[in-house]
Short mmCIF file of C-alpha atoms and ligand atoms in Angstrom, two decimals:
data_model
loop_
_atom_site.label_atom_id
_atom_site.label_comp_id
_atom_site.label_asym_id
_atom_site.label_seq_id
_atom_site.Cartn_x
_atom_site.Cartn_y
_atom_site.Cartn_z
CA UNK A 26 -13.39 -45.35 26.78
CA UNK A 27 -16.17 -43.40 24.77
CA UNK A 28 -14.47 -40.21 23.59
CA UNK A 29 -16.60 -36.95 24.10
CA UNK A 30 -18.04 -35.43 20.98
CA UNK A 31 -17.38 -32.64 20.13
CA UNK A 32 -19.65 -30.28 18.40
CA UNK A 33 -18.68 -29.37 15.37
CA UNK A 34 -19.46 -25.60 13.86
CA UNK A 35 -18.82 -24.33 10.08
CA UNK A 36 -17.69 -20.59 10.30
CA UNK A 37 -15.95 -19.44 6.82
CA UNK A 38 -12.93 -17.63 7.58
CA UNK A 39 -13.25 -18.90 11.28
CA UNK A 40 -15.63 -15.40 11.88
CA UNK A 41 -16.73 -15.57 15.43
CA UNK A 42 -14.69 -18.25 16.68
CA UNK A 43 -12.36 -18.40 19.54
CA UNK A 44 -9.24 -20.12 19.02
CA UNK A 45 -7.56 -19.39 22.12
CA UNK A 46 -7.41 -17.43 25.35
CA UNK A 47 -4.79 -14.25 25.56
CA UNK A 48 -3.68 -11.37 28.17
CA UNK A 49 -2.19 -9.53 25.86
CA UNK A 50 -4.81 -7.47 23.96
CA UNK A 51 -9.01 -7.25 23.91
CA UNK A 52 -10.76 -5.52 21.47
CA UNK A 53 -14.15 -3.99 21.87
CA UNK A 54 -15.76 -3.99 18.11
CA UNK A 55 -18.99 -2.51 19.12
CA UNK A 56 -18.00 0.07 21.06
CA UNK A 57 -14.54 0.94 18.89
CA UNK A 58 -12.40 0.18 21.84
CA UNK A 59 -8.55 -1.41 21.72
CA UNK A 60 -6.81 -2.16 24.65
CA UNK A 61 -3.32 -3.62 25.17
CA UNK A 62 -3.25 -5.74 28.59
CA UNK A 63 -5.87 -3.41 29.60
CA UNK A 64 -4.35 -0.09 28.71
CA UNK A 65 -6.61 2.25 26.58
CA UNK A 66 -4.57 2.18 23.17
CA UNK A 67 -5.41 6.68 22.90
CA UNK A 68 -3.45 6.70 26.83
CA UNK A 69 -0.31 4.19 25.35
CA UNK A 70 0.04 6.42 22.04
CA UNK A 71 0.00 9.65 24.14
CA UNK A 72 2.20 8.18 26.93
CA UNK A 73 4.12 5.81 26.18
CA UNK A 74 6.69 4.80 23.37
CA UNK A 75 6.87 1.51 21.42
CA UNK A 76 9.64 0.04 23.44
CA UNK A 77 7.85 0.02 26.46
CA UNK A 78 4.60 -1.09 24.45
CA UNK A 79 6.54 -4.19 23.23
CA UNK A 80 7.71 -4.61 26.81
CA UNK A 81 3.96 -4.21 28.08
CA UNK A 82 2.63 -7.16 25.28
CA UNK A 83 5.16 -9.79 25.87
CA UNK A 84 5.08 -9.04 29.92
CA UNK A 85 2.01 -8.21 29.67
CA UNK A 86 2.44 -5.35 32.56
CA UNK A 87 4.48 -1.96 32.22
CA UNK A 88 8.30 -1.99 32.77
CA UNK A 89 9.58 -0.28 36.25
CA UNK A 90 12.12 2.59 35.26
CA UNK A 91 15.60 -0.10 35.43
CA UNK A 92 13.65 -2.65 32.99
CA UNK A 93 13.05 -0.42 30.38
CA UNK A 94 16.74 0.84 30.17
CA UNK A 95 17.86 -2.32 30.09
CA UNK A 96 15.35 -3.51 26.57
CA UNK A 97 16.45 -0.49 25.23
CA UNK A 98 19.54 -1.21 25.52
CA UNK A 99 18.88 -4.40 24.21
CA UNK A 100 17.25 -2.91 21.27
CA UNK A 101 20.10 -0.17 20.58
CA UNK A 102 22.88 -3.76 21.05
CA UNK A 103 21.38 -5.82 18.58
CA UNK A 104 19.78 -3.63 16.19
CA UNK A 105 22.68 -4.19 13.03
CA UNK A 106 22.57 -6.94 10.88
CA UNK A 107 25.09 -9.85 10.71
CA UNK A 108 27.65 -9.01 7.95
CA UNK A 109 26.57 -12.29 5.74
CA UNK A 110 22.79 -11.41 6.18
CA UNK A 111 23.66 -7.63 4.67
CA UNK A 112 25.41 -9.21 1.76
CA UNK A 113 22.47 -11.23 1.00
CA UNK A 114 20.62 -8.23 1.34
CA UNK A 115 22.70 -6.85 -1.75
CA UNK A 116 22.34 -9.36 -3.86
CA UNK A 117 18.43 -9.48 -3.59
CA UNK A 118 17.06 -7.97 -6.65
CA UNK A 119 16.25 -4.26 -5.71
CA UNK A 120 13.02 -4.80 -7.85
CA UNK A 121 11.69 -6.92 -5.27
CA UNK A 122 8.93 -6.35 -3.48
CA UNK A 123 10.48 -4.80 0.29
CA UNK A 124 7.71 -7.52 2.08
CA UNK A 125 9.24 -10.02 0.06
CA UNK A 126 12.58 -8.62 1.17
CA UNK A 127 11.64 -8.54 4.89
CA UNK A 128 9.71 -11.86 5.28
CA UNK A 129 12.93 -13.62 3.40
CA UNK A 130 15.61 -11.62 5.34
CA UNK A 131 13.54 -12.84 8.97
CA UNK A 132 13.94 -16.08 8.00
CA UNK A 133 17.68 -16.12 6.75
CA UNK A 134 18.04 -14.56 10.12
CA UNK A 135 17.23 -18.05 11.53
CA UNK A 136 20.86 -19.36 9.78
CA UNK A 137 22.43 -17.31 12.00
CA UNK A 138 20.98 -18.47 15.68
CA UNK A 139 23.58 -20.17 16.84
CA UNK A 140 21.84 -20.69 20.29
CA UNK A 141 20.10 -24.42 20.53
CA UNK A 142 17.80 -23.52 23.52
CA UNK A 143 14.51 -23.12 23.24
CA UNK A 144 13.69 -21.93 26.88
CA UNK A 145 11.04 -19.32 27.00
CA UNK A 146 13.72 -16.62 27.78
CA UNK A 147 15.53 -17.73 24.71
CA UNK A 148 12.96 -17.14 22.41
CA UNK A 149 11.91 -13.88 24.26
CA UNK A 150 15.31 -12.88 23.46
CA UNK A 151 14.66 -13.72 19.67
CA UNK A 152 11.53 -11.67 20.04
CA UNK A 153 13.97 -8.69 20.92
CA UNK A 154 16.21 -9.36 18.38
CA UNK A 155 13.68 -9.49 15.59
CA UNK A 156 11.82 -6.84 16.77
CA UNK A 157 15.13 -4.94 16.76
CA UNK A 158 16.92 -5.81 13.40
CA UNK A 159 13.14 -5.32 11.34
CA UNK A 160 13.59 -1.63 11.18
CA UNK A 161 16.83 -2.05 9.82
CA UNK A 162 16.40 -4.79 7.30
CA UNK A 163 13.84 -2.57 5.94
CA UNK A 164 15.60 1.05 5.78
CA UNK A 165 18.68 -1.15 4.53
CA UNK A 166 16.64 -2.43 1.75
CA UNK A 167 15.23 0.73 0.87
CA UNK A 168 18.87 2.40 0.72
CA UNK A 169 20.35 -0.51 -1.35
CA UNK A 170 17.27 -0.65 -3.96
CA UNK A 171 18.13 3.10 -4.76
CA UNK A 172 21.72 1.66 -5.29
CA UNK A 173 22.74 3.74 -1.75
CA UNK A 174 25.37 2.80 0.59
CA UNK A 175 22.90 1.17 3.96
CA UNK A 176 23.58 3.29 6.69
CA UNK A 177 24.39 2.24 10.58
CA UNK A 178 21.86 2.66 13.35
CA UNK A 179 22.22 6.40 15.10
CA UNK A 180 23.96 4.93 18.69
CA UNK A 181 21.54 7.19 20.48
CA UNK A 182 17.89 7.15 18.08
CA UNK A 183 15.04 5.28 19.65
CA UNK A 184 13.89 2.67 17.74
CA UNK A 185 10.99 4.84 15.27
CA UNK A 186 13.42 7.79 15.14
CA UNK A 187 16.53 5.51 14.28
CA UNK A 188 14.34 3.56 11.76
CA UNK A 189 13.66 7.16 9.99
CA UNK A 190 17.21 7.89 9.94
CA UNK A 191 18.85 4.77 8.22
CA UNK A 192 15.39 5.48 6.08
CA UNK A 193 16.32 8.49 4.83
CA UNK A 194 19.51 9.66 6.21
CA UNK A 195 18.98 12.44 8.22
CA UNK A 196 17.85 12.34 12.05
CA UNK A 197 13.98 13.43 12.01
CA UNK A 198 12.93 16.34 13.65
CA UNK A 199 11.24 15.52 17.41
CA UNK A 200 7.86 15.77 15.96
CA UNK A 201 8.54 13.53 13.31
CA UNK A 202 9.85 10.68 15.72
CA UNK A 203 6.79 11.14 17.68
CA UNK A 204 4.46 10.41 14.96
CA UNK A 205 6.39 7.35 13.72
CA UNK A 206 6.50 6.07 17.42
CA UNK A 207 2.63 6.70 17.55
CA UNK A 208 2.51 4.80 14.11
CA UNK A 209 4.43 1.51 15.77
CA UNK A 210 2.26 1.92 18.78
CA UNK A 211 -0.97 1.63 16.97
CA UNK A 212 0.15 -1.24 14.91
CA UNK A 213 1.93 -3.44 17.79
CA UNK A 214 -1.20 -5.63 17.97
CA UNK A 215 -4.14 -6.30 17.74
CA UNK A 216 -5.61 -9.41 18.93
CA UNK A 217 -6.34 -12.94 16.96
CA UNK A 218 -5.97 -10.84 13.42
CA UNK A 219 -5.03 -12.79 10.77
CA UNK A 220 -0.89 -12.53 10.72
CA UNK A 221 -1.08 -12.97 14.05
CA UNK A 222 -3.39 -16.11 13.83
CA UNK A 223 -1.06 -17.46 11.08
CA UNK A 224 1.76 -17.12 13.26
CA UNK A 225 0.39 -18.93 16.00
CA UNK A 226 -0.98 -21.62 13.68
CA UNK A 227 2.74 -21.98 12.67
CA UNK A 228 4.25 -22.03 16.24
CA UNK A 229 1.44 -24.47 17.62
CA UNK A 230 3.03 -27.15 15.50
CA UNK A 231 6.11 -26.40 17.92
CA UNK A 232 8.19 -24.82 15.13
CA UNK A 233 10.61 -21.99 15.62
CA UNK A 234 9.64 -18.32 16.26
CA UNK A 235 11.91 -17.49 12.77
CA UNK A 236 9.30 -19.84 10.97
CA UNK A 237 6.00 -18.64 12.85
CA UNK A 238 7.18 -14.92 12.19
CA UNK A 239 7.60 -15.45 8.58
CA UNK A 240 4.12 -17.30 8.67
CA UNK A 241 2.99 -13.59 10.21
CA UNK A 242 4.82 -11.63 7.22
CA UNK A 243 3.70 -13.52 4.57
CA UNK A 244 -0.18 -13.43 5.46
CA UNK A 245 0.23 -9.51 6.51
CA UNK A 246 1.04 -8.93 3.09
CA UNK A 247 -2.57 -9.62 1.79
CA UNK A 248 -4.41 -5.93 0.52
CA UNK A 249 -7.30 -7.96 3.16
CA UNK A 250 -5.01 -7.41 5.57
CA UNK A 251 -2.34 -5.31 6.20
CA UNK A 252 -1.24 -4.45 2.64
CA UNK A 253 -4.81 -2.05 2.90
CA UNK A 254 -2.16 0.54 3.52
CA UNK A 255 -0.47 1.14 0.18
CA UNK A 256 -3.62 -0.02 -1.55
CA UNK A 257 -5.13 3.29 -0.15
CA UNK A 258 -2.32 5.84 -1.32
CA UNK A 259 -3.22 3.67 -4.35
CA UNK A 260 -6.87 4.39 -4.63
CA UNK A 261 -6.12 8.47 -3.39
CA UNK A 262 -4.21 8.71 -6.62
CA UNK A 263 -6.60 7.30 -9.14
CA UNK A 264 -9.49 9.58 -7.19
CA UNK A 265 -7.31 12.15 -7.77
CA UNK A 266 -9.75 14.83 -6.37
CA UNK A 267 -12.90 15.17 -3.78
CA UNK A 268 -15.27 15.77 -6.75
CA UNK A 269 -14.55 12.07 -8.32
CA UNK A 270 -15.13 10.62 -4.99
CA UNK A 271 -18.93 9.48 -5.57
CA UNK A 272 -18.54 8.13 -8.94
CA UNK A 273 -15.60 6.19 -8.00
CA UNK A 274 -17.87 4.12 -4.60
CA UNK A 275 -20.39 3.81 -7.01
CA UNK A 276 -18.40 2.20 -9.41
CA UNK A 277 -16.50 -0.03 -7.33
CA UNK A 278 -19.62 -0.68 -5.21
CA UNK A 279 -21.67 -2.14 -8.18
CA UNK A 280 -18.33 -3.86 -9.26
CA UNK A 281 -18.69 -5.43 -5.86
CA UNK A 282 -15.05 -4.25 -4.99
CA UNK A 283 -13.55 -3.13 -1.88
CA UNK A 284 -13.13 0.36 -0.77
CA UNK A 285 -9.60 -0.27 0.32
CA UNK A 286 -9.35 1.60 4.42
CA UNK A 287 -12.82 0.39 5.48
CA UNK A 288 -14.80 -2.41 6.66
CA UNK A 289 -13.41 -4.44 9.25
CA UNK A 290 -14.08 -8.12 10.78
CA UNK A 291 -14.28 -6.94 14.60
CA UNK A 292 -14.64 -3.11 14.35
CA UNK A 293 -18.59 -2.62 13.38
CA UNK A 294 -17.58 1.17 14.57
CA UNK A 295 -15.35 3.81 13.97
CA UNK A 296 -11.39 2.18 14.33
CA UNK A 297 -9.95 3.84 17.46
CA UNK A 298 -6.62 3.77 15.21
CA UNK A 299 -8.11 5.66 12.49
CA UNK A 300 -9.32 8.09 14.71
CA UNK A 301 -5.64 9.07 15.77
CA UNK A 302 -4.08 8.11 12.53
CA UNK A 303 -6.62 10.92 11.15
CA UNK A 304 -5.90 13.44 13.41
CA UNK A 305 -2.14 13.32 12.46
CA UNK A 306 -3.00 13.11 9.18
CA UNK A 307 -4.57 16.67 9.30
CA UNK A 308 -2.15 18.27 11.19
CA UNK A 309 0.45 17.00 9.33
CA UNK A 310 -1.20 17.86 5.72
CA UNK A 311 -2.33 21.41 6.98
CA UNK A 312 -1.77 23.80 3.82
CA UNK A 313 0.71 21.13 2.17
CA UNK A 314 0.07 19.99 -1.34
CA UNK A 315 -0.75 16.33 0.12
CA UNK A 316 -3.92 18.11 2.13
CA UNK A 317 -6.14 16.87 -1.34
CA UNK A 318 -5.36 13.61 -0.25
CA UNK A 319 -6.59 14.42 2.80
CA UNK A 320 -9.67 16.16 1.88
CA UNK A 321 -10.15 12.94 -0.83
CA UNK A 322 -10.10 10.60 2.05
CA UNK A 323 -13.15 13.40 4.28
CA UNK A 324 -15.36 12.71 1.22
CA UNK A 325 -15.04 8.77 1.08
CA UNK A 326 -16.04 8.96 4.79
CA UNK A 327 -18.91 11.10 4.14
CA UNK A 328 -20.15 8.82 0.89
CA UNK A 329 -18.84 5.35 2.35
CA UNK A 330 -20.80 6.29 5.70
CA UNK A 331 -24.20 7.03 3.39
CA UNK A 332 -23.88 3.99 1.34
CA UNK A 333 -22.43 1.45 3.84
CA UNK A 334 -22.44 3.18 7.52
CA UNK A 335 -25.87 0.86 8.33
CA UNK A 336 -24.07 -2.09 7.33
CA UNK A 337 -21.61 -1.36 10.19
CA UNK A 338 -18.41 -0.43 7.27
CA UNK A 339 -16.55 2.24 8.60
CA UNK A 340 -12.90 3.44 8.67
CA UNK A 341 -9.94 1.23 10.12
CA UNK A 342 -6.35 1.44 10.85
CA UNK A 343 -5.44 1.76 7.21
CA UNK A 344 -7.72 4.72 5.58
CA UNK A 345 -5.85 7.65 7.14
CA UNK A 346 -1.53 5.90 7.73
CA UNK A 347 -0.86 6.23 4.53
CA UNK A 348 -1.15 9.88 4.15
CA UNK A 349 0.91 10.08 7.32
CA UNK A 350 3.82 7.78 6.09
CA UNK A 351 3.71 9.97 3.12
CA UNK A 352 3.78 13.06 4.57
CA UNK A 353 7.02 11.69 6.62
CA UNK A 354 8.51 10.54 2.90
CA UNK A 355 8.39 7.08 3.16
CA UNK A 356 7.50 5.79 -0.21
CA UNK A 357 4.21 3.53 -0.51
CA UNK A 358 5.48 0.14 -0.61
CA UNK A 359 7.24 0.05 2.73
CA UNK A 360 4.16 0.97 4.62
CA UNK A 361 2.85 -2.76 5.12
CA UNK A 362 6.39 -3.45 6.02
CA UNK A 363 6.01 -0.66 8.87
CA UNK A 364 3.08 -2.15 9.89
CA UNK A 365 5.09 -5.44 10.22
CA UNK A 366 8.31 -3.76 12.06
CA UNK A 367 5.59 -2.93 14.83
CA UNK A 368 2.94 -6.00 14.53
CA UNK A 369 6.28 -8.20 15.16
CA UNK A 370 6.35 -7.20 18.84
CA UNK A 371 2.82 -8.37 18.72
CA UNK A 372 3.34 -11.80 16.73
CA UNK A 373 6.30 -12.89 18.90
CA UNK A 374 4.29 -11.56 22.36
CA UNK A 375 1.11 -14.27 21.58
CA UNK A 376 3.47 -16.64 20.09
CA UNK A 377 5.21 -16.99 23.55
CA UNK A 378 2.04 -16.53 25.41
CA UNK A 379 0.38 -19.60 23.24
CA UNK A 380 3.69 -21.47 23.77
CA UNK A 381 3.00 -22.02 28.12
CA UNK A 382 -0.24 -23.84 27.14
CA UNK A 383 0.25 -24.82 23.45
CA UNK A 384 -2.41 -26.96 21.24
CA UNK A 385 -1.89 -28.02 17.96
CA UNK A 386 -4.28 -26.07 15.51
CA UNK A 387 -5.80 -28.42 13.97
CA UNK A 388 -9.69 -27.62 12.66
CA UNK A 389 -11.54 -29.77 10.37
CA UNK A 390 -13.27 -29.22 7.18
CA UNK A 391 -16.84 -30.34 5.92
CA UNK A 392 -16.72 -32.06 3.00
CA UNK A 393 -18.62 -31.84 0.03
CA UNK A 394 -17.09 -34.08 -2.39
CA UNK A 395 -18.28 -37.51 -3.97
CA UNK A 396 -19.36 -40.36 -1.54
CA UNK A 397 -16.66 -42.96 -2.00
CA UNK A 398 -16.23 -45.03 -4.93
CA UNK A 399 -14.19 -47.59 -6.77
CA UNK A 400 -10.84 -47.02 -8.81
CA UNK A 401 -11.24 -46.70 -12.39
CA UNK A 402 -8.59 -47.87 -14.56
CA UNK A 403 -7.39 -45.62 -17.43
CA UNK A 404 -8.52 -47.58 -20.39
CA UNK A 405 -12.13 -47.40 -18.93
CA UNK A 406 -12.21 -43.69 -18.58
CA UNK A 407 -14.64 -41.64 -21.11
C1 LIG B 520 -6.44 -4.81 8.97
O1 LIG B 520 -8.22 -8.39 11.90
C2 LIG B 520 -7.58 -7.35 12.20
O2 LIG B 520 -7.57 -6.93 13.33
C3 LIG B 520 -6.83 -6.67 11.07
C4 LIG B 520 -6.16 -5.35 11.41
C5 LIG B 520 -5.01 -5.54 12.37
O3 LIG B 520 -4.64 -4.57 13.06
O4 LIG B 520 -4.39 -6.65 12.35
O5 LIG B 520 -7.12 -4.48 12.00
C6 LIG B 520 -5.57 -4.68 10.18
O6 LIG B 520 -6.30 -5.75 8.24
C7 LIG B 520 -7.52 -3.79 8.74
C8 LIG B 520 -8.39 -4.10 7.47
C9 LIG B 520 -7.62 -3.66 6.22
N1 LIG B 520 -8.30 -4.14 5.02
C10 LIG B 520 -8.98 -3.29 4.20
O7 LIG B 520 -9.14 -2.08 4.41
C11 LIG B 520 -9.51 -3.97 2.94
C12 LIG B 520 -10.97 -3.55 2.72
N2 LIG B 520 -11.77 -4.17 3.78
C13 LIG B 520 -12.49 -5.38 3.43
O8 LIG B 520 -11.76 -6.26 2.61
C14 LIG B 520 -13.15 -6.04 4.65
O9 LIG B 520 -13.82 -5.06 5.33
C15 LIG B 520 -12.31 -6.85 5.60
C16 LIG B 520 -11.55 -7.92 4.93
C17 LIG B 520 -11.39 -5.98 6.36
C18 LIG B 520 -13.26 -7.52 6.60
O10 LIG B 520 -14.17 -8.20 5.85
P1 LIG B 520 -15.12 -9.40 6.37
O11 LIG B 520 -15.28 -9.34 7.84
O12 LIG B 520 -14.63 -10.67 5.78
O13 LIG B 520 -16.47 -8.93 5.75
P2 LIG B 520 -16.97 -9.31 4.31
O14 LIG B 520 -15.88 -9.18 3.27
O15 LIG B 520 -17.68 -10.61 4.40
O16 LIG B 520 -18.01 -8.12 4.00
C19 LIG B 520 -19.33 -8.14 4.54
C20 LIG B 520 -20.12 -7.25 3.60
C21 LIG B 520 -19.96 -7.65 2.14
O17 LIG B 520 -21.13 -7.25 1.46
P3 LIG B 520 -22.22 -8.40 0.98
O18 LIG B 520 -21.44 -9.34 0.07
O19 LIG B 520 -22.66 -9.05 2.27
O20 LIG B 520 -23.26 -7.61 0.26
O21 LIG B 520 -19.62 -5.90 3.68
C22 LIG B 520 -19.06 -5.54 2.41
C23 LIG B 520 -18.81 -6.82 1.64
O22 LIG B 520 -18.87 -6.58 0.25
N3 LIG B 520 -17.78 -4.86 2.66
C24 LIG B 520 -17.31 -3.86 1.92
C25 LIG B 520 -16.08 -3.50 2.51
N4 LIG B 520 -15.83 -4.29 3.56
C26 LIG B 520 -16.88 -5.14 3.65
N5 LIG B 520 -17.80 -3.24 0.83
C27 LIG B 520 -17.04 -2.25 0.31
N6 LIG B 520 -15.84 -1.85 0.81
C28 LIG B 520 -15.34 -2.46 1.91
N7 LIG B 520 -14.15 -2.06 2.40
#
């Protein structure tokens, strides 16, 4: 039988290839545009909250009224950590990195599944349970690194407004929930990025959801990728002030290095996250002593948009969170981890989706090496 041949295409980094079909999320890059199963993402921030967002992307479809109770209540049942998995969590070294902490903690949490099936309603329930217990391996974490008891989920918190509570122990004010709800919202998904890519790549091989999730973790971690976040409160510091913004692009521009907060692979436009994310961001800074920060960030638009606007580099998700996690206290290396405690609602909602038609990833490469050749024995080498 003559097999079909396929044609083959080189793409480094895969840019502008489609590696599968989804329901769950279309971006438009040209146009800044982000949906979620066709909702506008500015109508789900202002509208909705992240539990029924994670119930929209692994249904694909919003939750009638009884549904919803019933994954929160999911959510609120399984949100506390096996005892074992909280020791382990004690003995970590508190100097460890809290991604490190989270993307080993999600995988110890596979020890634990006692349940053999592997039915798709089985492993949506492991989607809620991850998505559930994230927010507190990561506040528990944070507590035990500053040698502080870990505290128990609030029984009647939403998920952002209990994660800011076993954070830093006292229930945030209404506003304060909002924005961190917003935050999870934004960051839920976003398409074939590439933690979600990594995940799937994982899960294709028909591993477990534990392994493809840690897959996710471990690539979000990347300053490329979602550790832009913290790289940004980073780069606010050394600016330091408005007036060092030009000489700093400049610099880094001739250096050939990244202006951490901009650029991205789809978005050849203004980020429809950064856009909200920024608008927080000022209302939140208002007359506070973090508003420099905000004003530094103003002036890297205006100089990044002179310098690199034409080449289509212009602010994403990351430029403007930061200063928003900031404002809300959270120190700077548990924002990628926030973006993972939302993008794991994502992960796990195309990892079952790829599952009911799965395909092996499996690209090739084009080789450049030498043509073959003989074996040389030792004694002949020079
Ligand atoms: C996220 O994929 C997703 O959807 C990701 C994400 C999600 O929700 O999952 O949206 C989240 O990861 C957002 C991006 C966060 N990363 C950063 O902010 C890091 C800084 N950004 C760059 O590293 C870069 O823009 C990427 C990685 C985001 C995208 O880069 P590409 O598509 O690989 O483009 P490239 O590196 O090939 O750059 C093309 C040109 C280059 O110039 P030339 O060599 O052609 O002269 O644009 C330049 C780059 O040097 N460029 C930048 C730049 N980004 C691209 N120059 C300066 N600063 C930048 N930020």
């Amino acid at each position: 039988m003559e097999t079909q041949q396929k044609t083959e295409i080189y793409s480094p980094g895969l840019e502008g290839v489609i590696a599968c079909k989804t329901r769950i999320c279309q971006i438009d890059g040209q146009a800044g545009k982000l949906y979620y199963a066709g909702y506008p993402i500015e109508d789900l921030v202002h509208h909705s909250t992240f539990e029924e967002v994670s119930f929209l992307l692994w249904q694909q479809r919003l939750p009638r009224q009884d549904e919803l109770e019933q994954l929160d209540k999911m959510f609120k049942e399984t949100r506390s950590l096996p005892a074992e998995v909280l020791q382990f969590l004690e003995l970590m070294p508190h100097t460890s990195h809290p991604m490190d902490a989270l993307r080993t903690v999600a995988s110890l949490l596979a020890c634990f599944d006692t349940n053999l099936e592997k039915s798709p309603e089985a492993n949506l329930q492991r989607a809620i349970f991850l998505t559930a217990r994230f927010p507190t391996i990561v506040a528990n974490f944070h507590r035990l690194r500053q040698n502080q008891k870990p505290i128990q989920p609030h029984p009647d918190l939403g998920l952002a407004a209990n994660f800011l509570y076993m954070l830093l122990g006292k229930e945030p004010t209404a506003d304060q929930a909002r924005v961190m709800d917003a935050a999870l919202i934004l960051h839920a998904d976003h398409e074939m990025n590439a933690s979600t890519f990594a995940a799937l790549v994982t899960a294709s091989t028909l591993s477990d959801i534990y392994s493809a999730v840690a897959s996710g973790i471990g690539a979000l971690k990347g300053p490329l990728h979602g550790g832009a976040n913290e790289a940004v409160l980073k780069m606010l510091l050394e600016i330091a002030d408005p007036a060092n913004v030009e000489s700093y692009v400049e610099q880094a521009l001739v250096k050939k290095t990244k202006i951490m907060g901009f650029g991205h692979r789809i978005y050849k436009s203004y980020d429809p996250r950064a856009r909200i994310f920024k608008e927080y961001a000022r209302r939140l800074s208002g007359r506070t002593k973090f508003s420099r920060f905000f004003k530094i960030n103003e002036k890297l638009e205006e100089v990044m948009q002179a310098k690199k606007g034409q080449h289509g580099i212009f602010p994403n998700v990351d430029l403007y969170s930061g200063i928003v996690y900031h404002q809300l206290g959270i120190p700077a290396d548990l924002f990628t981890p926030i973006f993972a405690i939302a993008r794991v609602a994502g992960w796990t909602a195309h990892i079952l989706e790829y599952w009911r038609d799965n395909r092996l990833f499996r690209p090739n490469a084009l080789y450049e090496g030498p043509p073959p050749r003989p074996y040389v024995p030792i004694e002949q080498r020079r």
